[in-house]
Coordinates of C-alpha atoms in Angstrom, one line a residue:
X1 CA 171.2 132.7 49.3
X2 CA 174.7 131.4 49.0
X3 CA 176.9 131.5 46.1
X4 CA 177.3 128.6 44.1
X5 CA 180.8 126.5 44.4
X6 CA 183.3 127.0 41.5
X7 CA 183.9 123.2 41.1
X8 CA 180.2 122.1 41.1
X9 CA 177.9 121.4 38.2
X10 CA 179.5 122.7 34.7
X11 CA 182.7 123.7 37.2
X12 CA 183.6 120.1 37.1
X13 CA 184.3 119.9 33.5
X14 CA 186.2 123.2 33.6
X15 CA 188.2 121.8 36.7
X16 CA 188.9 118.7 34.5
X17 CA 190.2 120.7 31.4
X18 CA 192.1 122.8 33.8
X19 CA 193.7 119.7 35.5
X20 CA 194.5 118.1 32.3
X21 CA 196.6 121.3 31.0
X22 CA 198.0 121.6 34.1
X23 CA 199.6 118.1 33.7
X24 CA 200.6 118.7 30.1
X25 CA 202.1 121.8 30.7
X26 CA 203.8 121.3 33.9
X27 CA 205.2 118.0 32.5
X28 CA 206.5 119.7 29.5
X29 CA 208.0 122.6 31.0
X30 CA 209.9 120.4 33.5
X31 CA 211.2 118.1 31.0
X32 CA 212.2 121.3 28.7
X33 CA 214.0 122.9 31.6
X34 CA 215.6 119.6 32.7
X35 CA 216.9 118.4 29.3
X36 CA 217.5 121.7 27.1
X37 CA 217.2 124.8 28.9
X38 CA 220.0 126.2 27.1
X39 CA 218.4 126.0 23.6
X40 CA 215.6 128.3 24.5
X41 CA 215.5 129.5 28.0
X42 CA 212.6 132.0 27.8
X43 CA 210.4 129.9 25.9
X44 CA 211.0 126.7 28.3
X45 CA 210.7 128.5 31.5
X46 CA 207.3 130.2 30.2
X47 CA 206.0 126.9 29.5
X48 CA 206.9 125.9 33.1
X49 CA 205.4 128.9 34.5
X50 CA 202.5 128.2 32.4
X51 CA 202.2 124.9 33.8
X52 CA 202.3 126.3 37.2
X53 CA 199.7 128.9 36.6
X54 CA 197.6 126.3 35.6
X55 CA 198.0 124.1 38.6
X56 CA 197.1 127.1 40.9
X57 CA 194.2 127.7 38.8
X58 CA 192.9 124.1 39.0
X59 CA 193.5 123.7 42.7
X60 CA 191.7 127.2 43.5
X61 CA 188.6 126.3 41.1
X62 CA 188.4 122.9 42.5
X63 CA 188.4 124.0 46.2
X64 CA 186.5 127.1 45.7
X65 CA 189.3 129.6 46.5
X66 CA 187.7 132.5 44.6
X67 CA 190.3 135.1 45.2
X68 CA 193.3 132.6 44.4
X69 CA 191.2 131.5 41.2
X70 CA 190.5 135.2 40.0
X71 CA 194.3 135.9 40.1
X72 CA 195.5 132.6 38.5
X73 CA 192.9 132.8 35.9
X74 CA 193.6 136.3 35.0
X75 CA 197.3 135.9 35.0
X76 CA 196.9 133.1 32.4
X77 CA 194.7 135.4 30.3
X78 CA 197.4 137.9 30.3
X79 CA 200.1 135.6 29.7
X80 CA 198.4 133.7 26.8
X81 CA 197.6 136.9 25.1
X82 CA 201.0 138.6 25.7
X83 CA 203.0 135.5 24.8
X84 CA 200.7 134.7 22.0
X85 CA 201.3 138.1 20.4
X86 CA 205.3 138.3 21.3
X87 CA 205.7 134.6 19.7
X88 CA 204.1 135.9 16.4
X89 CA 206.0 139.2 16.4
X90 CA 209.2 138.4 18.0
X91 CA 210.1 134.9 16.7
X92 CA 213.9 135.4 17.9
X93 CA 213.0 135.1 21.4
X94 CA 210.8 132.1 20.9
X95 CA 213.0 129.5 18.9
X96 CA 210.6 126.8 20.3
X97 CA 207.2 126.8 21.4
X98 CA 205.4 127.3 24.6
X99 CA 202.1 126.6 26.1
X100 CA 201.2 130.0 25.0
X101 CA 202.9 130.5 21.9
X102 CA 200.5 131.6 18.9
X103 CA 197.7 131.7 21.4
X104 CA 198.0 128.1 22.2
X105 CA 197.9 126.7 18.9
X106 CA 199.8 123.8 19.8
X107 CA 197.3 122.9 22.2
X108 CA 194.1 123.4 19.9
X109 CA 193.6 127.0 21.2
X110 CA 192.3 125.6 24.4
X111 CA 194.6 128.1 26.4
X112 CA 193.3 131.0 24.5
X113 CA 189.6 130.0 25.1
X114 CA 190.2 128.5 28.6
X115 CA 190.8 131.8 30.6
X116 CA 187.7 133.4 29.1
X117 CA 185.5 130.4 30.3
X118 CA 187.2 130.4 33.7
X119 CA 186.4 134.2 34.1
X120 CA 182.8 133.9 33.2
X121 CA 182.5 130.8 35.5
X122 CA 184.0 132.8 38.2
X123 CA 181.7 135.7 37.8
X124 CA 178.5 133.6 37.3
X125 CA 179.1 131.5 40.1
X126 CA 180.0 134.4 42.4
X127 CA 176.5 136.2 42.0
X128 CA 173.7 135.4 44.2
X129 CA 170.9 133.4 42.3
X130 CA 168.0 135.6 41.6
X131 CA 165.1 133.5 43.7
X132 CA 161.5 134.7 43.5
X133 CA 160.2 136.0 47.1
X134 CA 158.4 133.1 49.0
X135 CA 154.6 133.4 49.3
X136 CA 154.9 134.4 52.8
X137 CA 157.1 137.5 51.9
X138 CA 154.4 139.1 49.6
X139 CA 152.6 140.4 52.4

């Protein structure tokens, strides 16, 4: 039996949410870098980087590129947890918000929840479904 495709079934909703976040974060990052990079370079470059991670994750999940999806979603999780903590502890480096600031508070905490859902979905779809033996196989 083969693995389930990552972009099928409930994975379609996951891909859609990733796609929306990819568009929002990338557009925000491009705007911030293009118009006011000197105000908060770390925050704005992180927003653009987060957007690009979401783009890669979206494409990888939609096209069933599992290894790339594992990497992208793992980097996303590490990023949101790291930036989430740093943005609360060291406010000086984050004078303006990023997509991952305060664990994605500005995006309804979707950036915090999404990588966990993504990793669970990759794990579940990567397993071979348990199929009972056919009557002919019982002997």
